[in-house]
Short mmCIF file of C-alpha atoms in Angstrom, two decimals:
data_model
loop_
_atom_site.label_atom_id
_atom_site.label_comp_id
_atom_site.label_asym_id
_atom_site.label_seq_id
_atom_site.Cartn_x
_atom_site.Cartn_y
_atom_site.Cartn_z
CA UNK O 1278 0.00 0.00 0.00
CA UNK O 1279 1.28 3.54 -0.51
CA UNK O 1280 2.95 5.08 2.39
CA UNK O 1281 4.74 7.83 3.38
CA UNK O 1282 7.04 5.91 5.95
CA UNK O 1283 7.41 2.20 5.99
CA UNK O 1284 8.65 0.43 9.32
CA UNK O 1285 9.27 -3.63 9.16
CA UNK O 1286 10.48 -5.94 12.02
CA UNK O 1287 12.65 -7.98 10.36
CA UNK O 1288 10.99 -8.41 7.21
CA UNK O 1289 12.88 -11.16 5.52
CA UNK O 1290 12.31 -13.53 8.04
CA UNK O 1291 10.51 -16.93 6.62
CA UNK O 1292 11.08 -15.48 3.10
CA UNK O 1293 12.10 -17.59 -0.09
CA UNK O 1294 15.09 -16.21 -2.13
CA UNK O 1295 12.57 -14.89 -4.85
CA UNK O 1296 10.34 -12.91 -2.24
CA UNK O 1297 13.62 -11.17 -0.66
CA UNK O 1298 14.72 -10.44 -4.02
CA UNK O 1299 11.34 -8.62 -4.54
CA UNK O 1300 11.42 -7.11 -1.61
CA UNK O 1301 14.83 -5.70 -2.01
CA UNK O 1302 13.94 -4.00 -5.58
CA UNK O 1303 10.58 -2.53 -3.64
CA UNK O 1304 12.63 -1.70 -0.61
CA UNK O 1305 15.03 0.53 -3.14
CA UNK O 1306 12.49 1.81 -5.76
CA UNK O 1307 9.59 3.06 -3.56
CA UNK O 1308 9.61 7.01 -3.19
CA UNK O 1309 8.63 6.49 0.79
CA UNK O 1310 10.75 6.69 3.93
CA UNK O 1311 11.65 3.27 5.23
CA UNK O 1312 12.91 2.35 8.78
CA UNK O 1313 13.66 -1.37 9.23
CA UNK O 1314 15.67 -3.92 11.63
CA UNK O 1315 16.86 -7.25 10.40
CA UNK O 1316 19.93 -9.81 11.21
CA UNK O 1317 19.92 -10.23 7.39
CA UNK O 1318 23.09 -8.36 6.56
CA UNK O 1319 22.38 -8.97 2.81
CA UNK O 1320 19.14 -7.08 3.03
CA UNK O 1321 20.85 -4.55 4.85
CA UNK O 1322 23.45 -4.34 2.37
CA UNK O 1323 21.56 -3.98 -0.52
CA UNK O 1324 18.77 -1.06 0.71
CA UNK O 1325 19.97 0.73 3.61
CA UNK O 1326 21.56 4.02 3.09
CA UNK O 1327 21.88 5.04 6.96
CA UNK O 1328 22.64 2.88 10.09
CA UNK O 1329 21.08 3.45 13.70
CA UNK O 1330 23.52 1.86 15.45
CA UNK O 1331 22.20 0.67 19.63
CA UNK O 1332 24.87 -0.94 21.97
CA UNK O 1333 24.87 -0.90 25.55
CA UNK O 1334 22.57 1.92 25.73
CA UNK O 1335 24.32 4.26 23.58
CA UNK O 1336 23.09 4.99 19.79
CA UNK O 1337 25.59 5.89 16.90
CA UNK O 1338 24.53 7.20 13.54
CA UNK O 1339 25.93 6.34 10.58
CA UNK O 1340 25.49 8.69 7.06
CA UNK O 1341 26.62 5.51 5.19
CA UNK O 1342 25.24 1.89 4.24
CA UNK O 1343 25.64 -1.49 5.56
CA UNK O 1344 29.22 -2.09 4.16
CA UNK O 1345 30.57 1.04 4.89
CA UNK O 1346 29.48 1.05 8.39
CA UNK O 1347 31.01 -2.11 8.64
CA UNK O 1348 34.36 -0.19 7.47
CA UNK O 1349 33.98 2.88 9.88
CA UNK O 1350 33.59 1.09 12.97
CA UNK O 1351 36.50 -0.81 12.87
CA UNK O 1352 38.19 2.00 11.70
CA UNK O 1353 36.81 3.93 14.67
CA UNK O 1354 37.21 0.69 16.77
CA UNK O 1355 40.75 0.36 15.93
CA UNK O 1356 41.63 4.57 17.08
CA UNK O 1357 39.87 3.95 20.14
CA UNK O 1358 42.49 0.83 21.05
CA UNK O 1359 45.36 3.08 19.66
CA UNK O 1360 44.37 6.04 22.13
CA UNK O 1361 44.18 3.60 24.64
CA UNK O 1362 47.34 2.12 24.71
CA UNK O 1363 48.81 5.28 23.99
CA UNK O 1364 47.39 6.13 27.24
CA UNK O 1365 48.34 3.48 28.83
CA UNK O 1366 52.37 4.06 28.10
CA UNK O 1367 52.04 7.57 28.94
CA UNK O 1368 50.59 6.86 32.35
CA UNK O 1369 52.56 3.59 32.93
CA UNK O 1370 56.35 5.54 31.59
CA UNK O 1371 55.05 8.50 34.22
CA UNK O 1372 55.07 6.53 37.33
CA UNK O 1373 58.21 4.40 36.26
CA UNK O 1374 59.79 8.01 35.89
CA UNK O 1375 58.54 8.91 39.18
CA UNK O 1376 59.80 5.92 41.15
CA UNK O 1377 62.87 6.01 40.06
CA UNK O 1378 63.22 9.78 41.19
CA UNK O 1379 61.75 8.64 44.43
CA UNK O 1380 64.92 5.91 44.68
CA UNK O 1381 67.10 8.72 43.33
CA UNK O 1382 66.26 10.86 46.09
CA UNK O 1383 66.27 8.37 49.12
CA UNK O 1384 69.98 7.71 47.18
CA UNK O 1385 71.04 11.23 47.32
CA UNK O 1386 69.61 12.17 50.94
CA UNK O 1387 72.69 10.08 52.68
CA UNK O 1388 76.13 11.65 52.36
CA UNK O 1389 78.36 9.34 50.93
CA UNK O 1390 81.03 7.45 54.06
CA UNK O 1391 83.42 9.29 55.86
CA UNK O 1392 82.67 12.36 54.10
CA UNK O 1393 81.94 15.07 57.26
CA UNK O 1394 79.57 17.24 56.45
CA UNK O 1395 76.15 18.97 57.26
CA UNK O 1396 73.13 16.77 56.08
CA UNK O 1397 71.04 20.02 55.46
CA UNK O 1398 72.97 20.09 52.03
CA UNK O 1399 71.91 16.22 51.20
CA UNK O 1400 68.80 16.69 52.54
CA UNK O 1401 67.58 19.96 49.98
CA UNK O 1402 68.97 17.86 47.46
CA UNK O 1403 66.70 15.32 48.42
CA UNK O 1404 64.38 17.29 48.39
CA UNK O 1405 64.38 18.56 44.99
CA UNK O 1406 64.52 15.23 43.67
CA UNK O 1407 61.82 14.15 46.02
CA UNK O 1408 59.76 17.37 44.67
CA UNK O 1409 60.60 16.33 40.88
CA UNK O 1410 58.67 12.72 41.67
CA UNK O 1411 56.03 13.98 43.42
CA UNK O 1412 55.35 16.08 40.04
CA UNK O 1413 55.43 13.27 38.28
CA UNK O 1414 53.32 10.84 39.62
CA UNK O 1415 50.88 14.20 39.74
CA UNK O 1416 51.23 14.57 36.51
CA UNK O 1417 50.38 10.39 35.62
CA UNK O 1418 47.26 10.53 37.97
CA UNK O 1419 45.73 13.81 36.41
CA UNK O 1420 46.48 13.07 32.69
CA UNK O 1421 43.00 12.22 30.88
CA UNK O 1422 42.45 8.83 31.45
CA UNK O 1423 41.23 6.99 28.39
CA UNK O 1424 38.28 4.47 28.67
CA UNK O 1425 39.12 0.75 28.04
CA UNK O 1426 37.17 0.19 24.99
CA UNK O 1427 34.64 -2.36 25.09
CA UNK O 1428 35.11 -5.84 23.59
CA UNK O 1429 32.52 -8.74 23.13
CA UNK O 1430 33.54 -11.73 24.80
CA UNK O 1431 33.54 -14.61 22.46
CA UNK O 1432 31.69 -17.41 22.74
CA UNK O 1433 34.14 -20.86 24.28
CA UNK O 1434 34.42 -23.16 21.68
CA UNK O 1435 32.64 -26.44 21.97
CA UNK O 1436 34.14 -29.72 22.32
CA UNK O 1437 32.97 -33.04 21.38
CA UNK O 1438 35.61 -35.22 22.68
CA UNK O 1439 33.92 -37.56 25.02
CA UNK O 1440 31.55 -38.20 21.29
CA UNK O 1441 32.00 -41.17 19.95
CA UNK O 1442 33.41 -40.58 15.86
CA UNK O 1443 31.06 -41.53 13.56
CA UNK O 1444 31.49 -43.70 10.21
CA UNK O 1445 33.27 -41.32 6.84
CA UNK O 1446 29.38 -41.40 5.97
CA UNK O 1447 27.37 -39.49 8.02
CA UNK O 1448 24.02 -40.25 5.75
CA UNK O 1449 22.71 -41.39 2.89
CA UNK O 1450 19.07 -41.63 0.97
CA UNK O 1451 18.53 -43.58 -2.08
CA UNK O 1452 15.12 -43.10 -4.25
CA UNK O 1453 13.15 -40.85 -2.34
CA UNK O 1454 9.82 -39.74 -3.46
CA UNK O 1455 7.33 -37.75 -1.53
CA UNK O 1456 3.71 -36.54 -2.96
CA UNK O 1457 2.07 -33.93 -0.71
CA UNK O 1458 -2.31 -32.89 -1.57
CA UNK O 1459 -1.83 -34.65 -5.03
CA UNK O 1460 0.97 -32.84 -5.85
CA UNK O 1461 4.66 -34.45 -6.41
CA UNK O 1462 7.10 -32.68 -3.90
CA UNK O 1463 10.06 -34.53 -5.09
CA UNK O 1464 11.13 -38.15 -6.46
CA UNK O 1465 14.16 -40.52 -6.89
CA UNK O 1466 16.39 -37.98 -5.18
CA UNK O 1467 19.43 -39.45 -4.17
CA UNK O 1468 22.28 -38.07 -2.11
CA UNK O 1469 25.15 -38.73 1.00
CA UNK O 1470 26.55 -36.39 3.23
CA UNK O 1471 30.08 -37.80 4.48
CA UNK O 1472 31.27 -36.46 8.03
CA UNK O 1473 31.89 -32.91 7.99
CA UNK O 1474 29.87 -31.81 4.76
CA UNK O 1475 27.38 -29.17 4.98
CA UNK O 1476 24.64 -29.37 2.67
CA UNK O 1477 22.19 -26.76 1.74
CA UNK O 1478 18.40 -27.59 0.81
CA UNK O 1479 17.31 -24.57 -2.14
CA UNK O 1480 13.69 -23.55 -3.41
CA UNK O 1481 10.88 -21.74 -2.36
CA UNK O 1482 8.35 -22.09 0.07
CA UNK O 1483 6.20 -25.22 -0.56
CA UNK O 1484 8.74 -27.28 -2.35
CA UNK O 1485 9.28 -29.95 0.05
CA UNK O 1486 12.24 -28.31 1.81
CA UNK O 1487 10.93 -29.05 5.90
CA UNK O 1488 9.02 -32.08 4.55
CA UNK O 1489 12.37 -33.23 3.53
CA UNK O 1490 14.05 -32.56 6.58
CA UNK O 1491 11.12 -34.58 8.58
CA UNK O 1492 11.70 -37.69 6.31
CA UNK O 1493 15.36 -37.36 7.08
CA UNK O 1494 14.60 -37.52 11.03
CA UNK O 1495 12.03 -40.12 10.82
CA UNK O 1496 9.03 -38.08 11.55
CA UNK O 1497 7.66 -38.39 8.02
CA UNK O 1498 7.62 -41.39 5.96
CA UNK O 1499 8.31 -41.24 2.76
CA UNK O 1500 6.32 -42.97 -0.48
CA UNK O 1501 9.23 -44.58 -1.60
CA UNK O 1502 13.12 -45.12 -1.07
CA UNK O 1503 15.11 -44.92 2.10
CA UNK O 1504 17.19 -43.14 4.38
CA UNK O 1505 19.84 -44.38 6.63
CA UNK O 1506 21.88 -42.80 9.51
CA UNK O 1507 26.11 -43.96 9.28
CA UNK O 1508 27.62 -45.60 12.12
CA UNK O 1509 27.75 -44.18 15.91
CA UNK O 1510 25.56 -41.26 14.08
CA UNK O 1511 23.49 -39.30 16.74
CA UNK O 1512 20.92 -37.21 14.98
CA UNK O 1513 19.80 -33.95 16.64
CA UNK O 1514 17.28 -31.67 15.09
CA UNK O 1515 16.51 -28.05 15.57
CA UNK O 1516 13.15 -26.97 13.74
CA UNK O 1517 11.36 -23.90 12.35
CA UNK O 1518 9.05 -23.37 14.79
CA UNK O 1519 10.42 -25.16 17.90
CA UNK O 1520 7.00 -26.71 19.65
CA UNK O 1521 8.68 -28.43 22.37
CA UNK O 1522 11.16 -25.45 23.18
CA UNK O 1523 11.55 -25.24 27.05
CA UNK O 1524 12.02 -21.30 27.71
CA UNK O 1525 12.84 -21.74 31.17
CA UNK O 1526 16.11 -23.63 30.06
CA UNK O 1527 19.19 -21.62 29.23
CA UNK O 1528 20.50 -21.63 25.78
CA UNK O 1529 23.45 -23.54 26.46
#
């Protein structure tokens, strides 16, 4: 419908490649202001020509699209550790400086042996040296202290060592056919996945795609051919629309 502004919540969510494609060309040739969110950077990529950017309760705008963004803030990331460590010398060459004056001046407050003399001379000496430190570590406590800049802490990497391996052939399906409301979804399709592949399933909505994926995990039968699982092969599934989610477990 026409609009003067358009707002969409992550609007290429549950789309097929030919309805973000349309969506794209209708996001970049309609005269109306758009405002959108999405995790899809390619969307993002292709129509937006200014970034909102929210993190940790701060917002940043950004005159530039998805990929230049991208540039700027590790540009602006990257300054941000420079002035930091920069900082961080500066302050940390300060009190060095200042400790060793410190040393210098307990050092120079003690005549040297046998020499007989007043210690008022030794002492203002001191004193001056003592003076210079002092200025010093002044000087590293009230220079403009430069934030830490934040960094995402990364996600520990998983291991599977207490897994048993499975078999060089992870699965396999010979023949499959599947009709679906007297239509033909698919037939004699024939593939294996070895350990370690990662296979993609293409088309749009209503091909067969998730009725594929349910003959593969046994919770749809198919009308003809077979699938089997490799050896020590532990099948885990995650689906669309979980209906068995628990939301009062954790992710992990």
């Amino acid at each position: 419908a026409r609009s003067d502004l358009l707002i969409l919540d992550e609007p290429t969510n549950h789309l097929d490649i030919a309805a973000r494609e349309w969506l794209e060309g209708e996001l970049r040739s309609r005269p109306a202001s758009c405002i959108f969110t999405s995790h899809d950077r390619t969307l993002l990529d292709r129509v937006a020509t200014r970034i909102v950017e929210i993190e940790r309760g701060k917002v940043r705008v950004f005159e530039t699209g998805y990929r230049e963004y991208r540039g700027t803030r590790k540009l602006l990331e990257r300054q941000a550790w420079q002035a930091y460590d920069a900082s961080e010398r500066r302050r940390a060459a300060a009190e060095e400086a200042s400790r060793r004056r410190a040393q210098l001046a307990r050092k120079v407050a003690t005549p040297p042996a046998g020499e007989r003399t007043d210690n008022d001379f030794y002492n203002r000496k001191a004193a001056k040296v003592a003076r210079t430190a002092r200025i010093l570590r002044e000087r590293a406590s009230e220079d403009k202290c430069v934030d830490k800049p934040w960094e995402e802490q990364p996600i520990d990497g998983l291991s599977f060592e207490h897994v048993a391996r499975c078999g060089d052939v992870a699965i396999q399906a010979r023949g499959l056919a599947k009709s679906w409301g007297g239509r033909t979804l698919f037939h004699d399709l024939t593939f294996v996945a070895r350990r370690g592949d990662r296979l993609a399933i293409r088309g749009p909505n209503g091909s067969g795609k998730t009725t594929l994926l349910s003959i593969i995990r046994g919770a749809v039968a198919s009308d003809e051919g077979w699938v089997r699982l490799g050896s020590n092969v532990r099948l885990e599934a995650v689906a669309q629309v979980p209906a068995d989610l628990d939301i009062d477990r954790t992710p992990l």
